[in-house]
Coordinates of C-alpha atoms and ligand atoms in Angstrom, one line a residue:
M313 CA 124.5 102.3 -16.9
K314 CA 122.0 104.6 -15.2
Q315 CA 122.5 104.6 -11.3
W316 CA 120.8 105.5 -8.0
N317 CA 123.6 106.5 -5.8
G318 CA 126.0 103.1 -7.3
K319 CA 123.2 100.9 -6.7
P320 CA 120.8 99.8 -10.4
Y321 CA 117.4 100.5 -9.4
Y322 CA 115.7 103.0 -7.6
S323 CA 116.5 102.4 -4.2
F324 CA 115.0 103.6 -0.7
D325 CA 118.0 105.6 0.4
Y326 CA 118.8 107.1 -2.8
M327 CA 115.4 108.2 -2.5
L328 CA 115.7 109.6 1.1
R329 CA 118.7 111.3 0.6
N330 CA 117.3 113.1 -2.3
R331 CA 114.3 114.0 -0.4
F332 CA 115.7 114.9 3.1
G333 CA 119.2 115.7 1.6
E334 CA 121.3 113.1 4.1
K335 CA 121.5 109.4 4.7
V336 CA 118.1 108.4 6.8
Y337 CA 117.8 105.8 8.9
K338 CA 115.0 103.8 10.8
V339 CA 113.9 103.2 14.3
A340 CA 111.9 100.0 14.5
L341 CA 109.0 100.7 17.4
N342 CA 106.0 98.7 18.8
G343 CA 102.9 100.9 19.3
R344 CA 101.3 97.8 21.5
M345 CA 98.8 96.8 19.4
S346 CA 97.3 93.6 18.5
C347 CA 95.9 92.1 15.3
P348 CA 92.9 91.6 13.7
N349 CA 93.9 88.0 12.1
R350 CA 95.5 86.8 15.9
D351 CA 93.0 88.5 18.4
G352 CA 89.7 86.4 17.2
T353 CA 88.5 89.1 15.1
L354 CA 89.1 87.4 11.7
G355 CA 91.1 84.4 13.1
T356 CA 93.9 83.5 16.1
G357 CA 96.7 81.9 13.9
G358 CA 97.8 85.0 12.4
C359 CA 99.4 85.0 8.7
I360 CA 101.1 81.4 8.5
F361 CA 104.8 83.1 7.9
C362 CA 103.8 85.6 11.0
S363 CA 105.9 85.4 14.2
A364 CA 105.2 85.7 17.7
G365 CA 106.0 89.1 17.6
G366 CA 104.1 89.7 14.9
S367 CA 106.3 90.8 12.0
G368 CA 107.9 93.0 14.4
D369 CA 111.0 91.5 15.4
F370 CA 113.4 93.9 15.5
A371 CA 111.0 96.2 17.0
A372 CA 111.8 97.8 20.3
D373 CA 110.8 96.9 23.6
P374 CA 106.9 97.8 23.8
S375 CA 107.4 98.2 27.5
F376 CA 108.9 101.6 27.0
S377 CA 107.0 104.8 25.7
V378 CA 107.7 105.7 22.3
T379 CA 110.1 108.6 23.0
Q380 CA 112.3 105.8 25.2
Q381 CA 111.6 103.5 22.3
I382 CA 113.1 106.1 19.9
E383 CA 115.7 107.2 22.1
Q384 CA 117.3 103.9 22.8
Q385 CA 117.3 102.8 19.1
I386 CA 118.6 106.3 18.3
E387 CA 121.6 105.5 20.6
A388 CA 122.5 102.6 19.6
L389 CA 122.6 103.4 16.0
S390 CA 124.9 106.3 16.1
Q391 CA 127.3 105.1 18.1
K392 CA 129.0 104.2 15.2
R393 CA 128.4 107.7 13.2
P394 CA 126.8 110.6 13.7
I395 CA 123.1 110.6 12.4
R396 CA 120.8 113.4 12.2
K397 CA 117.4 112.3 10.5
Y398 CA 115.2 109.0 11.8
I399 CA 112.2 107.7 10.2
A400 CA 109.3 106.2 13.1
Y401 CA 108.3 103.2 11.8
F402 CA 105.6 101.6 13.5
Q403 CA 106.7 98.0 12.5
A404 CA 105.1 95.4 15.0
F405 CA 101.5 93.9 14.2
T406 CA 98.6 96.0 13.0
N407 CA 99.7 100.0 13.8
T408 CA 96.1 101.2 13.0
Y409 CA 94.2 98.4 15.1
A410 CA 92.8 101.0 17.9
P411 CA 91.2 103.8 19.1
V412 CA 92.0 106.5 16.9
D413 CA 92.5 108.8 20.3
Y414 CA 95.6 106.3 21.0
L415 CA 97.0 106.4 17.4
E416 CA 96.8 110.1 17.6
R417 CA 98.6 110.5 20.6
I418 CA 101.7 107.6 20.1
F419 CA 102.2 109.0 16.6
S420 CA 102.2 112.9 17.7
E421 CA 104.2 111.8 19.9
A422 CA 106.6 109.9 17.2
L423 CA 106.4 113.1 15.5
R424 CA 107.5 115.6 18.0
H425 CA 110.8 114.1 18.4
P426 CA 113.5 116.4 16.6
K427 CA 115.0 113.9 15.0
I428 CA 112.0 112.2 13.6
C429 CA 111.3 113.6 10.0
A430 CA 108.9 110.9 8.5
L431 CA 106.2 108.4 10.1
S432 CA 105.9 105.1 8.3
I433 CA 103.1 102.9 9.8
G434 CA 102.7 99.3 8.7
T435 CA 99.1 98.3 8.9
R436 CA 96.7 96.0 7.1
P437 CA 94.1 97.4 4.3
D438 CA 91.5 96.4 6.5
C439 CA 92.1 98.4 9.0
L440 CA 92.1 102.0 7.8
P441 CA 88.5 103.0 8.9
P442 CA 87.7 107.0 7.9
E443 CA 88.2 108.5 11.2
V444 CA 92.1 106.8 11.1
L445 CA 92.8 108.0 7.1
D446 CA 91.4 111.7 9.0
L447 CA 94.3 111.8 11.5
L448 CA 96.9 110.0 9.5
E449 CA 95.6 112.5 6.5
K450 CA 95.9 115.8 9.6
L451 CA 99.6 113.9 10.5
N452 CA 101.2 114.2 7.1
Q453 CA 100.9 118.0 6.8
I454 CA 103.3 118.2 9.7
K455 CA 105.7 115.7 8.7
P456 CA 105.1 112.6 5.9
V457 CA 103.1 110.0 6.6
W458 CA 103.4 106.9 4.9
V459 CA 101.3 103.6 5.4
E460 CA 102.7 99.9 4.5
L461 CA 100.4 97.5 3.7
G462 CA 101.2 93.9 3.7
L463 CA 99.5 92.7 0.6
Q464 CA 102.4 89.8 0.1
T465 CA 100.5 88.5 -3.4
I466 CA 97.6 89.2 -5.3
H467 CA 96.7 85.6 -6.0
E468 CA 93.7 84.6 -4.0
R469 CA 94.9 81.1 -3.8
T470 CA 98.2 81.6 -2.0
A471 CA 96.2 84.7 -0.2
R472 CA 94.0 82.0 1.2
Y473 CA 96.9 79.6 2.2
I474 CA 98.6 82.2 4.2
R475 CA 95.4 83.1 6.1
R476 CA 95.5 87.0 4.7
G477 CA 92.2 87.5 5.8
Y478 CA 91.5 90.2 3.5
P479 CA 90.3 89.9 -0.5
L480 CA 92.7 91.8 -3.0
S481 CA 89.7 94.1 -3.8
C482 CA 90.3 95.3 0.0
F483 CA 93.6 96.2 -0.8
Q484 CA 92.8 98.3 -3.7
E485 CA 90.6 100.0 -2.5
A486 CA 92.4 101.1 0.7
V487 CA 95.1 102.2 -2.2
R488 CA 92.4 104.2 -4.1
R489 CA 91.6 106.3 -0.1
L490 CA 95.2 106.5 0.4
H491 CA 96.1 108.0 -2.9
K492 CA 93.4 110.5 -2.6
R493 CA 94.3 112.2 0.8
N494 CA 97.8 112.3 -0.9
L495 CA 99.3 109.1 1.9
E496 CA 102.0 107.9 0.2
V497 CA 101.7 103.5 0.1
I498 CA 104.5 101.1 0.2
V499 CA 103.3 97.7 -0.6
H500 CA 105.0 94.3 1.2
T501 CA 105.7 91.2 -0.9
I502 CA 106.8 88.3 -0.2
L503 CA 108.9 86.2 -3.2
G504 CA 108.6 82.4 -2.8
L505 CA 105.6 81.8 -1.4
P506 CA 104.4 78.0 -1.9
G507 CA 102.9 77.1 -4.8
E508 CA 103.8 80.5 -6.4
S509 CA 105.7 80.2 -9.6
P510 CA 108.1 83.3 -11.1
E511 CA 105.5 83.9 -13.4
D512 CA 102.4 84.7 -10.6
I513 CA 104.9 86.3 -8.7
L514 CA 105.6 88.8 -11.9
E515 CA 101.8 89.6 -12.1
T516 CA 102.4 90.6 -8.7
M517 CA 104.2 93.1 -9.8
E518 CA 102.5 93.6 -12.6
Y519 CA 99.5 94.7 -11.1
L520 CA 101.1 97.0 -8.2
N521 CA 102.6 98.9 -11.4
G522 CA 98.9 100.0 -12.0
Q523 CA 98.5 100.9 -8.5
N524 CA 98.9 104.5 -7.3
I525 CA 101.7 103.3 -5.3
Q526 CA 104.7 104.9 -4.2
G527 CA 107.3 101.9 -2.7
V528 CA 107.5 98.3 -2.3
K529 CA 109.3 95.8 0.2
L530 CA 110.5 92.6 -2.1
Q531 CA 110.8 90.2 1.0
L532 CA 112.5 86.7 1.0
L533 CA 110.3 84.1 2.2
H534 CA 112.0 83.0 5.0
V535 CA 110.9 80.6 7.6
L536 CA 110.7 81.4 11.0
K537 CA 110.5 79.0 14.0
G538 CA 107.1 78.4 16.0
T539 CA 105.1 79.6 12.5
D540 CA 102.7 77.2 11.1
L541 CA 104.7 77.7 7.9
A542 CA 107.7 76.3 9.6
S543 CA 105.2 73.0 10.3
D544 CA 104.7 72.8 6.4
Y545 CA 108.2 73.3 5.9
E546 CA 109.2 70.7 8.1
K547 CA 106.8 68.4 6.7
G548 CA 108.5 68.7 3.3
Q549 CA 105.6 70.3 2.1
F550 CA 107.4 73.3 0.0
R551 CA 111.0 74.1 0.2
T552 CA 112.4 77.3 -0.1
Y553 CA 114.5 79.3 -2.8
T554 CA 118.4 78.9 -3.3
R555 CA 120.6 82.1 -3.0
E556 CA 120.4 81.9 -7.1
E557 CA 117.0 81.1 -7.3
Y558 CA 116.0 84.4 -5.6
L559 CA 118.6 86.2 -7.5
D560 CA 117.0 85.6 -10.5
I561 CA 113.4 86.1 -9.4
L562 CA 114.8 89.5 -7.8
I563 CA 116.3 90.8 -10.9
A564 CA 113.1 89.9 -13.3
C565 CA 110.9 91.7 -10.4
L566 CA 113.2 95.0 -10.6
E567 CA 113.0 95.0 -14.4
H568 CA 109.4 94.2 -14.3
L569 CA 108.4 97.1 -11.7
S570 CA 107.9 100.9 -12.9
P571 CA 111.1 102.7 -11.8
D572 CA 109.2 105.4 -10.5
I573 CA 108.6 103.1 -7.8
V574 CA 111.3 103.3 -4.8
I575 CA 112.6 100.0 -3.7
H576 CA 112.8 100.1 0.1
R577 CA 113.4 96.4 0.6
I578 CA 114.8 93.2 -1.9
T579 CA 116.2 90.8 1.0
G580 CA 114.9 90.1 4.6
D581 CA 115.7 87.6 6.9
G582 CA 114.5 87.6 11.0
P583 CA 116.1 87.0 13.8
K584 CA 119.2 84.7 13.9
D585 CA 118.3 82.5 16.4
L586 CA 114.2 82.1 14.9
L587 CA 115.6 82.0 11.1
I588 CA 115.2 78.0 9.9
A589 CA 114.9 78.2 6.1
P590 CA 116.6 79.5 4.0
L591 CA 119.7 79.9 6.0
W592 CA 122.1 81.8 3.1
A593 CA 119.4 84.9 4.0
S594 CA 121.1 86.0 7.1
R595 CA 124.2 86.8 5.3
K596 CA 122.6 90.2 3.7
R597 CA 125.2 92.0 2.5
E598 CA 126.8 89.0 0.6
V599 CA 123.4 88.5 -1.0
L600 CA 123.0 92.8 -2.0
N601 CA 126.5 92.4 -3.6
L602 CA 126.0 89.6 -5.3
L603 CA 122.5 91.2 -6.5
H604 CA 124.6 94.3 -7.6
H605 CA 127.5 92.7 -9.7
E606 CA 124.7 90.2 -11.2
M607 CA 122.9 93.1 -12.1
K608 CA 126.0 95.1 -13.5
I609 CA 126.9 92.2 -15.7
R610 CA 123.4 91.4 -17.5
D611 CA 122.2 93.7 -19.4
T612 CA 118.7 93.5 -20.2
W613 CA 117.5 95.5 -17.1
Q614 CA 119.6 98.7 -18.5
G615 CA 117.2 100.5 -20.9
K616 CA 114.5 100.6 -18.5
F617 CA 116.2 102.3 -16.2
Y618 CA 117.9 105.1 -18.7
H619 CA 115.0 107.1 -19.0
K620 CA 114.8 107.6 -15.2
Ligands
SF4_936 S1 98.9 91.3 9.4 FE1 100.6 91.5 10.6 S2 101.0 91.2 12.3 FE2 98.7 90.6 11.6 S3 99.2 88.0 11.4 FE3 99.4 89.0 9.3 S4 101.7 89.5 9.2 FE4 101.1 89.2 11.4

């Protein structure tokens, strides 16, 4: 059985060890930006699942500078083990939604930190004007710059329900422009969105196989307090996956995705004090162990990964 550092899929951890020669950790940063889906430009409510923290609930305190945020997180992470390399992940809200000189200042500050080996920027495909792409292309010459795009689904009816605020064609064009500038793209997807069948989800995976992307995050749909998704959930308009259902669809996605695409994430939860459902999602280690066990005892996926 082909394995990537003990895991039966091309994991983020495996990619990082190969690329940087050792284990690398992420520091989650808050660049003090907003989002056009929240500030009234496109809407005020945000995506239906997005928490008040702009999907950056684990990011550092924005009242500190970028360097301070990095230092604080390094201090916390390195208490248990010695760590030499980190990725600066601008996570909260839309991290290219600001004047380009501001972006240059905060991204350069992160890249200057000696322990930062790469920059990962979470944003929307409709927030990548040419001057921002010029900047990212320039910074990519200094240290690797990755762009994380929140697609969630390729299906327009679901995109309307979650109030994503841009069509699939916008995503496709952004990926094309990023690829042209040699910027790596990581795509966020959500498994279990209301109204989506397993076939719908696999269509999203199939579509991604045809795009010039380098990584995917497979995120379990979770319902957080204070979101409009929570209101629909409380009205009984949909239910979340059981752990077994999630493992089934997750394995199907991993089987479906091209083995060249790095799997950056296969769970996802949110802060415990905000999580409404599914509550099993907070036991992440258990979910990962079960997934690896299941993938080892099922044999349908093996052939796919042997050629790697
Ligand atoms: S684009 Fe991101 S930050 Fe903006 S509302 Fe949607 S999930 Fe939240």
